[in-house]
């Protein structure tokens, strides 16, 4: 009875106070805000890849890890091949992967177990919410071992199988990805391709694909021929449904994404943030230069997206092509600080100015947004970008930082300080496991709107310290 009374005391409603950083209401006890870790998963999830070599499993693992981290789900990839390379140091030939190579089987099993131990550490101790176990996992026995491991540790399991029989796609994957692997650093192209094809043969004899009947109790998505068809089975929660939705939207068609800001605006010149002003004379000149740049690129079926704010629409109008307006692409809402100069924010809201410098990603303007909010707002845009081919996005500084952070796999700490200058186009071209970036300055002068994090971020700092990194303006 006493235990129950204590339990009732512990769970009685607490007073609420507003977190000064995020502006959200949180329980408070004895003047202290209770710290609760936000978790988007009701229990940790282990994503397990399945498939023969050169089927895009690592590509999927890396993209999925990048996406989940971007939306705020702490995720880490565990590539068993990397564990094997660290164990062996020198790769000799496909003979290591022969099913009758007892020593090879033993080493591969040890590497898989070492990776699973690190998965346990990450999900149970380090606060991770999703782990991606990237390996072939081609036998039902191996997958059963993983399921048992997950059950023992209280993890959910979701399998992602990639099946592809198209020889052209497989050959392209080998050339683009595998030839750059440390395994083949000392081989010529022909030798490497021949050895890797023999390595695939080593797995084919024992490969047991996920089966609609035998594996009906498992949660999985089967991706067939690089997204031509999908088979989805037993999706159990929010995170698994987001994983499925994401994987059904990505593609490998070669394309480029062009990111740029609007032309310089009247408020940019005055050093004022936010607002909905029009373009300055230099901003209109940039818009004309952007038109010439896009024409010179000779891009097939280019789509143009803008926000619903005047300065991006004015910029797109000069292009002479159809464009689509997205409210989701509007600039971050600075709330009570809209159209203010940094000097005015420091004068009127010195606490807010310091809090933002302390944690720029999570800080939410009073009656406004944070970068964290902006990422959530931009998720549908990013998902549609993954579906499309060639797209030009004419947007804003904070918005461009969020999109760029997704494609370049930047952390929440790095994101708010990414440099996205006016009158510059960033051309992003997806490559094997990442993105190639080309920065093209169109040669039209503009003000600098980038403010670095100052050295002193304390609330009690001087005005000079607070304004140390404010860029020059009128």
Short mmCIF file of C-alpha atoms in Angstrom, two decimals:
data_model
loop_
_atom_site.label_atom_id
_atom_site.label_comp_id
_atom_site.label_asym_id
_atom_site.label_seq_id
_atom_site.Cartn_x
_atom_site.Cartn_y
_atom_site.Cartn_z
CA UNK A 1 0.00 0.00 0.00
CA UNK A 2 2.84 2.34 0.85
CA UNK A 3 4.44 1.65 -2.52
CA UNK A 4 1.20 2.60 -4.25
CA UNK A 5 0.96 5.85 -2.25
CA UNK A 6 4.53 6.70 -3.20
CA UNK A 7 3.73 5.93 -6.81
CA UNK A 8 0.69 8.24 -6.66
CA UNK A 9 2.83 10.99 -5.17
CA UNK A 10 5.44 10.57 -7.88
CA UNK A 11 2.90 10.73 -10.70
CA UNK A 12 0.71 13.59 -9.41
CA UNK A 13 0.48 16.57 -11.78
CA UNK A 14 3.43 18.92 -11.53
CA UNK A 15 3.54 22.64 -12.09
CA UNK A 16 4.37 23.74 -15.62
CA UNK A 17 6.87 26.32 -16.76
CA UNK A 18 7.89 27.45 -20.21
CA UNK A 19 11.28 26.30 -21.48
CA UNK A 20 13.02 29.59 -22.43
CA UNK A 21 14.86 28.00 -25.38
CA UNK A 22 12.11 26.08 -27.16
CA UNK A 23 9.12 28.02 -25.73
CA UNK A 24 7.28 24.81 -24.86
CA UNK A 25 5.56 24.00 -21.56
CA UNK A 26 7.37 21.47 -19.40
CA UNK A 27 6.87 19.96 -15.92
CA UNK A 28 8.68 21.82 -13.15
CA UNK A 29 9.55 20.66 -9.64
CA UNK A 30 11.12 22.88 -6.97
CA UNK A 31 11.89 25.48 -9.59
CA UNK A 32 13.74 23.06 -11.86
CA UNK A 33 12.52 21.95 -15.30
CA UNK A 34 12.28 18.17 -15.55
CA UNK A 35 14.55 16.95 -18.34
CA UNK A 36 12.78 14.51 -20.64
CA UNK A 37 14.41 13.10 -23.73
CA UNK A 38 12.11 13.44 -26.72
CA UNK A 39 11.73 10.06 -28.39
CA UNK A 40 9.99 9.48 -31.71
CA UNK A 41 10.08 5.69 -31.25
CA UNK A 42 8.28 3.85 -28.48
CA UNK A 43 11.20 1.39 -28.38
CA UNK A 44 14.50 1.25 -30.28
CA UNK A 45 14.32 -0.06 -33.84
CA UNK A 46 16.87 -2.24 -35.62
CA UNK A 47 16.72 -1.94 -39.41
CA UNK A 48 18.29 -4.96 -41.11
CA UNK A 49 19.25 -5.01 -44.79
CA UNK A 50 18.86 -8.20 -46.86
CA UNK A 51 20.17 -8.99 -50.33
CA UNK A 52 22.99 -10.17 -52.54
CA UNK A 53 26.07 -7.96 -52.99
CA UNK A 54 25.78 -4.98 -55.40
CA UNK A 55 22.04 -4.58 -54.80
CA UNK A 56 22.26 -1.10 -53.25
CA UNK A 57 21.99 -2.10 -49.59
CA UNK A 58 24.67 0.32 -48.42
CA UNK A 59 23.21 3.09 -50.59
CA UNK A 60 19.83 2.50 -48.93
CA UNK A 61 21.42 2.29 -45.46
CA UNK A 62 23.28 5.56 -45.82
CA UNK A 63 20.32 7.46 -47.29
CA UNK A 64 17.97 6.13 -44.63
CA UNK A 65 20.40 7.03 -41.84
CA UNK A 66 20.81 10.53 -43.26
CA UNK A 67 17.04 11.03 -43.55
CA UNK A 68 16.21 9.79 -40.05
CA UNK A 69 18.93 11.93 -38.44
CA UNK A 70 17.70 14.95 -40.40
CA UNK A 71 14.12 14.59 -39.11
CA UNK A 72 15.42 14.23 -35.55
CA UNK A 73 15.59 10.47 -35.00
CA UNK A 74 19.10 9.59 -33.70
CA UNK A 75 20.27 6.89 -36.13
CA UNK A 76 23.57 5.14 -36.82
CA UNK A 77 24.68 2.76 -39.56
CA UNK A 78 26.67 -0.40 -38.79
CA UNK A 79 28.30 -1.80 -41.93
CA UNK A 80 29.49 -5.37 -41.33
CA UNK A 81 31.78 -5.19 -44.37
CA UNK A 82 33.71 -2.43 -42.62
CA UNK A 83 34.11 -4.62 -39.53
CA UNK A 84 35.46 -7.35 -41.79
CA UNK A 85 37.95 -4.97 -43.41
CA UNK A 86 39.17 -3.79 -40.00
CA UNK A 87 39.60 -7.42 -38.92
CA UNK A 88 41.34 -8.70 -42.06
CA UNK A 89 43.22 -5.55 -43.14
CA UNK A 90 44.10 -7.11 -46.51
CA UNK A 91 41.48 -8.61 -48.83
CA UNK A 92 42.87 -11.33 -51.12
CA UNK A 93 40.04 -12.65 -53.26
CA UNK A 94 36.48 -13.96 -53.49
CA UNK A 95 37.75 -17.25 -51.99
CA UNK A 96 37.17 -15.70 -48.55
CA UNK A 97 33.41 -15.71 -49.22
CA UNK A 98 33.14 -19.30 -50.46
CA UNK A 99 30.44 -21.18 -48.50
CA UNK A 100 32.93 -24.02 -47.83
CA UNK A 101 35.60 -21.65 -46.40
CA UNK A 102 35.30 -22.47 -42.70
CA UNK A 103 37.83 -19.85 -41.62
CA UNK A 104 36.07 -17.19 -43.69
CA UNK A 105 32.68 -18.15 -42.23
CA UNK A 106 34.09 -17.94 -38.71
CA UNK A 107 35.54 -14.47 -39.27
CA UNK A 108 32.36 -13.18 -40.92
CA UNK A 109 30.28 -14.51 -38.02
CA UNK A 110 32.58 -12.81 -35.51
CA UNK A 111 32.33 -9.52 -37.39
CA UNK A 112 28.53 -9.71 -37.44
CA UNK A 113 28.46 -10.36 -33.69
CA UNK A 114 30.87 -7.47 -33.05
CA UNK A 115 28.58 -5.18 -35.05
CA UNK A 116 25.53 -6.39 -33.11
CA UNK A 117 27.32 -5.72 -29.82
CA UNK A 118 27.93 -2.15 -30.99
CA UNK A 119 24.25 -1.92 -31.98
CA UNK A 120 23.29 -2.92 -28.43
CA UNK A 121 25.62 -0.28 -26.99
CA UNK A 122 24.23 2.42 -29.26
CA UNK A 123 20.54 1.66 -28.70
CA UNK A 124 20.66 0.68 -25.01
CA UNK A 125 23.36 2.94 -23.59
CA UNK A 126 24.15 5.83 -25.94
CA UNK A 127 20.56 6.97 -26.51
CA UNK A 128 20.22 5.97 -30.16
CA UNK A 129 16.70 5.29 -31.43
CA UNK A 130 17.41 3.50 -34.73
CA UNK A 131 20.35 1.33 -35.80
CA UNK A 132 20.85 0.19 -39.39
CA UNK A 133 22.56 -3.21 -39.61
CA UNK A 134 24.02 -3.21 -43.13
CA UNK A 135 24.99 -6.70 -44.31
CA UNK A 136 23.82 -9.36 -46.77
CA UNK A 137 21.84 -11.36 -44.14
CA UNK A 138 20.87 -13.71 -46.95
CA UNK A 139 19.96 -16.81 -44.90
CA UNK A 140 16.89 -17.37 -42.75
CA UNK A 141 19.20 -18.69 -40.03
CA UNK A 142 21.18 -15.41 -39.89
CA UNK A 143 17.97 -13.35 -39.82
CA UNK A 144 16.63 -15.59 -37.06
CA UNK A 145 19.74 -14.89 -34.98
CA UNK A 146 19.20 -11.16 -35.43
CA UNK A 147 15.51 -11.39 -34.47
CA UNK A 148 16.45 -13.33 -31.32
CA UNK A 149 19.10 -10.73 -30.46
CA UNK A 150 16.53 -7.95 -30.87
CA UNK A 151 13.93 -9.72 -28.72
CA UNK A 152 16.47 -10.25 -25.94
CA UNK A 153 17.31 -6.53 -25.94
CA UNK A 154 13.81 -5.12 -26.40
CA UNK A 155 14.34 -3.84 -29.97
CA UNK A 156 11.89 -3.90 -32.83
CA UNK A 157 13.19 -5.30 -36.13
CA UNK A 158 12.38 -4.05 -39.61
CA UNK A 159 13.94 -5.77 -42.65
CA UNK A 160 14.75 -3.95 -45.89
CA UNK A 161 15.41 -6.35 -48.77
CA UNK A 162 16.71 -5.20 -52.15
CA UNK A 163 16.11 -7.64 -55.01
CA UNK A 164 17.49 -6.91 -58.47
CA UNK A 165 17.98 -9.20 -61.47
CA UNK A 166 18.76 -6.48 -64.02
CA UNK A 167 22.38 -7.16 -65.11
CA UNK A 168 22.86 -3.55 -66.29
CA UNK A 169 21.91 -2.12 -62.89
CA UNK A 170 24.16 -4.62 -61.10
CA UNK A 171 27.09 -3.86 -63.42
CA UNK A 172 26.58 -0.12 -62.96
CA UNK A 173 26.56 -0.53 -59.18
CA UNK A 174 29.80 -2.54 -59.28
CA UNK A 175 31.55 0.08 -61.41
CA UNK A 176 30.25 3.11 -59.48
CA UNK A 177 30.69 1.80 -55.95
CA UNK A 178 32.58 -1.45 -55.58
CA UNK A 179 35.62 -0.53 -57.67
CA UNK A 180 36.30 2.30 -55.21
CA UNK A 181 36.17 -0.10 -52.26
CA UNK A 182 39.35 -0.63 -50.20
CA UNK A 183 39.07 -4.31 -51.20
CA UNK A 184 40.10 -3.45 -54.77
CA UNK A 185 42.47 -0.56 -54.27
CA UNK A 186 45.38 -2.50 -55.84
CA UNK A 187 43.40 -4.16 -58.67
CA UNK A 188 42.73 -3.05 -62.21
CA UNK A 189 39.10 -2.66 -63.31
CA UNK A 190 38.77 -6.01 -65.13
CA UNK A 191 40.26 -8.01 -62.24
CA UNK A 192 38.07 -6.27 -59.69
CA UNK A 193 34.86 -6.83 -61.67
CA UNK A 194 35.70 -10.50 -62.24
CA UNK A 195 36.46 -11.07 -58.57
CA UNK A 196 33.30 -9.29 -57.40
CA UNK A 197 31.08 -11.28 -59.77
CA UNK A 198 32.56 -14.46 -58.27
CA UNK A 199 31.89 -13.05 -54.80
CA UNK A 200 28.21 -12.64 -55.71
CA UNK A 201 28.14 -16.29 -56.88
CA UNK A 202 29.35 -17.35 -53.43
CA UNK A 203 26.16 -15.96 -51.89
CA UNK A 204 23.67 -17.03 -54.55
CA UNK A 205 23.61 -20.72 -53.63
CA UNK A 206 22.54 -20.04 -50.02
CA UNK A 207 20.37 -16.94 -50.61
CA UNK A 208 16.89 -17.27 -49.09
CA UNK A 209 14.81 -14.18 -49.97
CA UNK A 210 12.12 -12.97 -47.59
CA UNK A 211 9.06 -15.11 -48.25
CA UNK A 212 5.43 -13.96 -48.09
CA UNK A 213 4.41 -17.19 -46.32
CA UNK A 214 7.45 -18.29 -44.32
CA UNK A 215 8.22 -14.74 -43.14
CA UNK A 216 4.67 -13.46 -42.78
CA UNK A 217 5.25 -12.61 -39.10
CA UNK A 218 8.21 -10.31 -39.85
CA UNK A 219 8.02 -6.58 -40.55
CA UNK A 220 9.68 -5.76 -43.87
CA UNK A 221 9.74 -3.97 -47.19
CA UNK A 222 11.00 -5.75 -50.30
CA UNK A 223 12.29 -3.34 -52.96
CA UNK A 224 12.21 -5.00 -56.38
CA UNK A 225 14.35 -3.82 -59.33
CA UNK A 226 15.33 -0.46 -57.83
CA UNK A 227 11.78 0.60 -57.00
CA UNK A 228 9.79 -0.83 -59.93
CA UNK A 229 7.73 -2.78 -57.38
CA UNK A 230 7.46 -3.02 -53.60
CA UNK A 231 6.15 -5.58 -51.15
CA UNK A 232 5.39 -4.29 -47.66
CA UNK A 233 4.51 -6.54 -44.73
CA UNK A 234 3.40 -5.84 -41.13
CA UNK A 235 4.34 -2.18 -40.62
CA UNK A 236 3.93 -1.79 -36.88
CA UNK A 237 4.60 1.83 -35.91
CA UNK A 238 5.16 5.43 -36.91
CA UNK A 239 8.89 5.13 -37.60
CA UNK A 240 8.46 2.00 -39.73
CA UNK A 241 5.75 3.73 -41.78
CA UNK A 242 8.04 6.74 -42.35
CA UNK A 243 10.84 4.41 -43.43
CA UNK A 244 8.53 2.72 -45.95
CA UNK A 245 7.25 6.05 -47.28
CA UNK A 246 10.81 7.36 -47.69
CA UNK A 247 12.12 4.22 -49.43
CA UNK A 248 9.18 4.28 -51.84
CA UNK A 249 10.07 7.84 -52.90
CA UNK A 250 13.82 7.69 -53.58
CA UNK A 251 15.26 6.83 -57.00
CA UNK A 252 18.65 6.53 -58.71
CA UNK A 253 17.92 8.41 -61.95
CA UNK A 254 20.80 10.85 -62.64
CA UNK A 255 19.73 14.43 -61.96
CA UNK A 256 20.79 17.73 -60.39
CA UNK A 257 19.13 19.91 -57.78
CA UNK A 258 19.86 23.63 -57.89
CA UNK A 259 19.49 25.58 -54.66
CA UNK A 260 19.66 29.36 -54.49
CA UNK A 261 18.26 32.24 -52.50
CA UNK A 262 16.13 35.05 -53.88
CA UNK A 263 17.87 38.16 -55.17
CA UNK A 264 19.03 40.69 -52.61
CA UNK A 265 16.00 42.34 -50.97
CA UNK A 266 15.39 45.84 -49.63
CA UNK A 267 15.40 44.47 -46.06
CA UNK A 268 18.66 42.57 -46.71
CA UNK A 269 20.36 45.90 -47.46
CA UNK A 270 19.12 47.36 -44.17
CA UNK A 271 20.25 44.34 -42.15
CA UNK A 272 16.69 43.43 -41.16
CA UNK A 273 15.64 39.79 -40.83
CA UNK A 274 12.48 38.19 -42.17
CA UNK A 275 9.72 40.36 -43.55
CA UNK A 276 8.26 40.22 -47.06
CA UNK A 277 10.04 42.96 -48.97
CA UNK A 278 10.75 43.10 -52.68
CA UNK A 279 14.04 42.93 -54.55
CA UNK A 280 16.65 45.66 -54.52
CA UNK A 281 18.07 46.91 -57.87
CA UNK A 282 20.99 44.45 -57.44
CA UNK A 283 18.49 41.71 -56.60
CA UNK A 284 16.67 42.33 -59.89
CA UNK A 285 19.98 42.27 -61.73
CA UNK A 286 20.76 38.89 -60.13
CA UNK A 287 17.39 37.53 -61.25
CA UNK A 288 18.33 38.33 -64.86
CA UNK A 289 21.73 36.66 -64.39
CA UNK A 290 20.00 33.61 -62.93
CA UNK A 291 17.85 33.36 -66.07
CA UNK A 292 20.96 33.33 -68.27
CA UNK A 293 22.67 30.76 -66.01
CA UNK A 294 19.69 28.39 -66.19
CA UNK A 295 19.44 28.78 -69.96
CA UNK A 296 23.16 28.02 -70.36
CA UNK A 297 22.79 24.86 -68.28
CA UNK A 298 20.34 23.47 -70.89
CA UNK A 299 18.49 21.39 -68.29
CA UNK A 300 15.90 18.86 -69.42
CA UNK A 301 12.41 19.21 -67.89
CA UNK A 302 13.52 21.63 -65.17
CA UNK A 303 10.97 22.33 -62.47
CA UNK A 304 11.18 25.62 -60.56
CA UNK A 305 9.90 25.99 -56.99
CA UNK A 306 9.62 29.15 -54.92
CA UNK A 307 8.22 30.15 -51.55
CA UNK A 308 5.09 32.29 -51.32
CA UNK A 309 7.12 35.35 -50.39
CA UNK A 310 7.49 38.35 -52.71
CA UNK A 311 11.27 38.24 -53.13
CA UNK A 312 11.42 34.61 -54.35
CA UNK A 313 8.46 35.09 -56.69
CA UNK A 314 10.02 38.24 -58.17
CA UNK A 315 13.23 36.28 -58.73
CA UNK A 316 11.38 33.41 -60.46
CA UNK A 317 9.33 35.80 -62.60
CA UNK A 318 12.53 36.88 -64.35
CA UNK A 319 13.28 33.29 -65.41
CA UNK A 320 10.50 33.24 -67.99
CA UNK A 321 9.46 29.67 -67.11
CA UNK A 322 6.56 28.18 -65.14
CA UNK A 323 7.14 27.85 -61.39
CA UNK A 324 5.35 26.36 -58.41
CA UNK A 325 4.87 28.19 -55.10
CA UNK A 326 5.29 26.28 -51.82
CA UNK A 327 4.23 27.83 -48.52
CA UNK A 328 6.50 25.28 -46.86
CA UNK A 329 9.48 27.07 -48.47
CA UNK A 330 8.72 30.37 -46.69
CA UNK A 331 11.57 31.76 -44.59
CA UNK A 332 11.84 30.89 -40.89
CA UNK A 333 9.32 32.88 -38.85
CA UNK A 334 11.23 35.20 -36.50
CA UNK A 335 8.09 35.97 -34.49
CA UNK A 336 8.37 39.18 -32.46
CA UNK A 337 11.78 39.79 -34.09
CA UNK A 338 10.47 39.98 -37.67
CA UNK A 339 11.94 42.91 -39.63
CA UNK A 340 14.31 43.83 -36.79
CA UNK A 341 18.07 44.38 -37.06
CA UNK A 342 20.30 42.20 -34.87
CA UNK A 343 21.26 45.38 -33.00
CA UNK A 344 17.59 45.96 -32.17
CA UNK A 345 17.10 42.36 -31.03
CA UNK A 346 20.10 42.71 -28.70
CA UNK A 347 18.72 46.00 -27.35
CA UNK A 348 15.14 44.79 -26.84
CA UNK A 349 15.57 41.05 -26.24
CA UNK A 350 19.14 40.44 -24.99
CA UNK A 351 18.16 37.16 -23.28
CA UNK A 352 16.59 35.82 -26.48
CA UNK A 353 19.62 36.87 -28.53
CA UNK A 354 21.95 34.99 -26.16
CA UNK A 355 19.76 31.89 -25.99
CA UNK A 356 19.70 31.70 -29.79
CA UNK A 357 23.50 31.88 -29.90
CA UNK A 358 23.71 29.09 -27.32
CA UNK A 359 21.61 26.64 -29.35
CA UNK A 360 20.65 28.11 -32.69
CA UNK A 361 19.10 24.89 -34.04
CA UNK A 362 16.63 24.35 -31.18
CA UNK A 363 15.99 27.98 -30.22
CA UNK A 364 12.47 29.12 -31.06
CA UNK A 365 11.71 32.82 -31.55
CA UNK A 366 8.87 34.10 -29.31
CA UNK A 367 5.71 33.54 -31.38
CA UNK A 368 7.94 32.23 -34.16
CA UNK A 369 9.88 29.14 -35.25
CA UNK A 370 13.15 27.30 -34.67
CA UNK A 371 15.36 25.57 -37.22
CA UNK A 372 14.04 22.33 -35.71
CA UNK A 373 10.49 23.45 -36.59
CA UNK A 374 11.66 24.42 -40.07
CA UNK A 375 13.06 20.94 -40.77
CA UNK A 376 9.69 19.41 -39.87
CA UNK A 377 7.94 21.93 -42.14
CA UNK A 378 10.32 21.14 -44.99
CA UNK A 379 10.02 17.34 -44.85
CA UNK A 380 7.27 17.20 -47.54
CA UNK A 381 9.42 19.44 -49.78
CA UNK A 382 12.46 17.21 -49.29
CA UNK A 383 10.38 14.08 -49.96
CA UNK A 384 9.10 15.58 -53.22
CA UNK A 385 12.67 16.60 -54.14
CA UNK A 386 13.64 12.93 -53.78
CA UNK A 387 10.81 11.95 -56.15
CA UNK A 388 11.67 14.54 -58.80
CA UNK A 389 14.55 14.80 -61.25
CA UNK A 390 15.94 18.28 -62.14
CA UNK A 391 14.65 21.02 -59.83
CA UNK A 392 15.62 24.65 -59.11
CA UNK A 393 14.55 25.77 -55.62
CA UNK A 394 14.52 29.56 -55.14
CA UNK A 395 14.25 29.98 -51.39
CA UNK A 396 15.66 31.72 -48.30
CA UNK A 397 18.78 31.51 -46.13
CA UNK A 398 17.41 29.35 -43.28
CA UNK A 399 15.39 27.17 -45.67
CA UNK A 400 18.40 26.62 -47.93
CA UNK A 401 20.51 25.66 -44.91
CA UNK A 402 17.99 22.99 -43.91
CA UNK A 403 17.79 21.49 -47.40
CA UNK A 404 21.57 21.62 -47.83
CA UNK A 405 22.09 19.91 -44.46
CA UNK A 406 19.94 16.99 -45.63
CA UNK A 407 21.84 16.46 -48.86
CA UNK A 408 25.29 16.96 -47.28
CA UNK A 409 24.53 14.99 -44.09
CA UNK A 410 25.26 17.86 -41.70
CA UNK A 411 24.50 17.72 -37.97
CA UNK A 412 21.96 19.87 -36.14
CA UNK A 413 24.87 21.87 -34.72
CA UNK A 414 26.37 22.55 -38.16
CA UNK A 415 23.11 23.25 -39.98
CA UNK A 416 22.34 26.84 -38.77
CA UNK A 417 25.82 28.05 -39.73
CA UNK A 418 26.04 26.68 -43.27
CA UNK A 419 27.05 29.46 -45.66
CA UNK A 420 24.37 30.19 -48.26
CA UNK A 421 25.32 33.57 -49.75
CA UNK A 422 23.06 35.69 -51.90
CA UNK A 423 23.50 35.61 -55.67
CA UNK A 424 25.11 32.16 -55.62
CA UNK A 425 23.69 28.91 -57.00
CA UNK A 426 24.59 25.55 -55.48
CA UNK A 427 24.33 22.64 -57.91
CA UNK A 428 23.87 19.33 -56.08
CA UNK A 429 24.46 16.14 -58.03
CA UNK A 430 23.82 12.86 -56.17
CA UNK A 431 26.71 10.39 -56.43
CA UNK A 432 27.20 6.86 -55.04
CA UNK A 433 27.05 7.50 -51.30
CA UNK A 434 26.69 11.27 -51.13
CA UNK A 435 26.36 14.48 -53.10
CA UNK A 436 28.73 16.51 -55.27
CA UNK A 437 28.42 20.27 -54.72
CA UNK A 438 29.32 22.97 -57.23
CA UNK A 439 29.07 26.59 -56.05
CA UNK A 440 28.47 29.11 -58.83
CA UNK A 441 28.66 32.83 -58.00
CA UNK A 442 26.76 34.79 -60.63
CA UNK A 443 28.94 37.89 -60.26
CA UNK A 444 26.35 40.35 -58.96
CA UNK A 445 27.35 42.18 -55.75
CA UNK A 446 25.18 41.82 -52.65
CA UNK A 447 25.28 42.33 -48.91
CA UNK A 448 26.56 39.58 -46.64
CA UNK A 449 23.78 38.18 -44.43
CA UNK A 450 25.82 35.42 -42.73
CA UNK A 451 26.36 35.79 -38.98
CA UNK A 452 28.81 33.37 -37.34
CA UNK A 453 28.40 32.19 -33.79
CA UNK A 454 30.13 34.73 -31.51
CA UNK A 455 32.75 33.58 -29.02
CA UNK A 456 30.76 34.80 -26.01
CA UNK A 457 27.24 33.36 -25.83
CA UNK A 458 26.59 34.06 -22.14
CA UNK A 459 23.47 35.95 -21.14
CA UNK A 460 25.60 38.47 -19.17
CA UNK A 461 27.82 39.40 -22.15
CA UNK A 462 28.39 42.95 -23.33
CA UNK A 463 26.59 44.42 -26.32
CA UNK A 464 29.88 44.50 -28.23
CA UNK A 465 30.40 40.78 -27.60
CA UNK A 466 26.83 40.00 -28.68
CA UNK A 467 27.19 41.96 -31.92
CA UNK A 468 30.73 40.74 -32.66
CA UNK A 469 29.79 38.79 -35.81
CA UNK A 470 26.91 40.89 -37.18
CA UNK A 471 27.59 41.58 -40.89
CA UNK A 472 27.83 45.16 -42.15
CA UNK A 473 24.65 46.85 -43.44
CA UNK A 474 23.14 50.30 -44.00
#
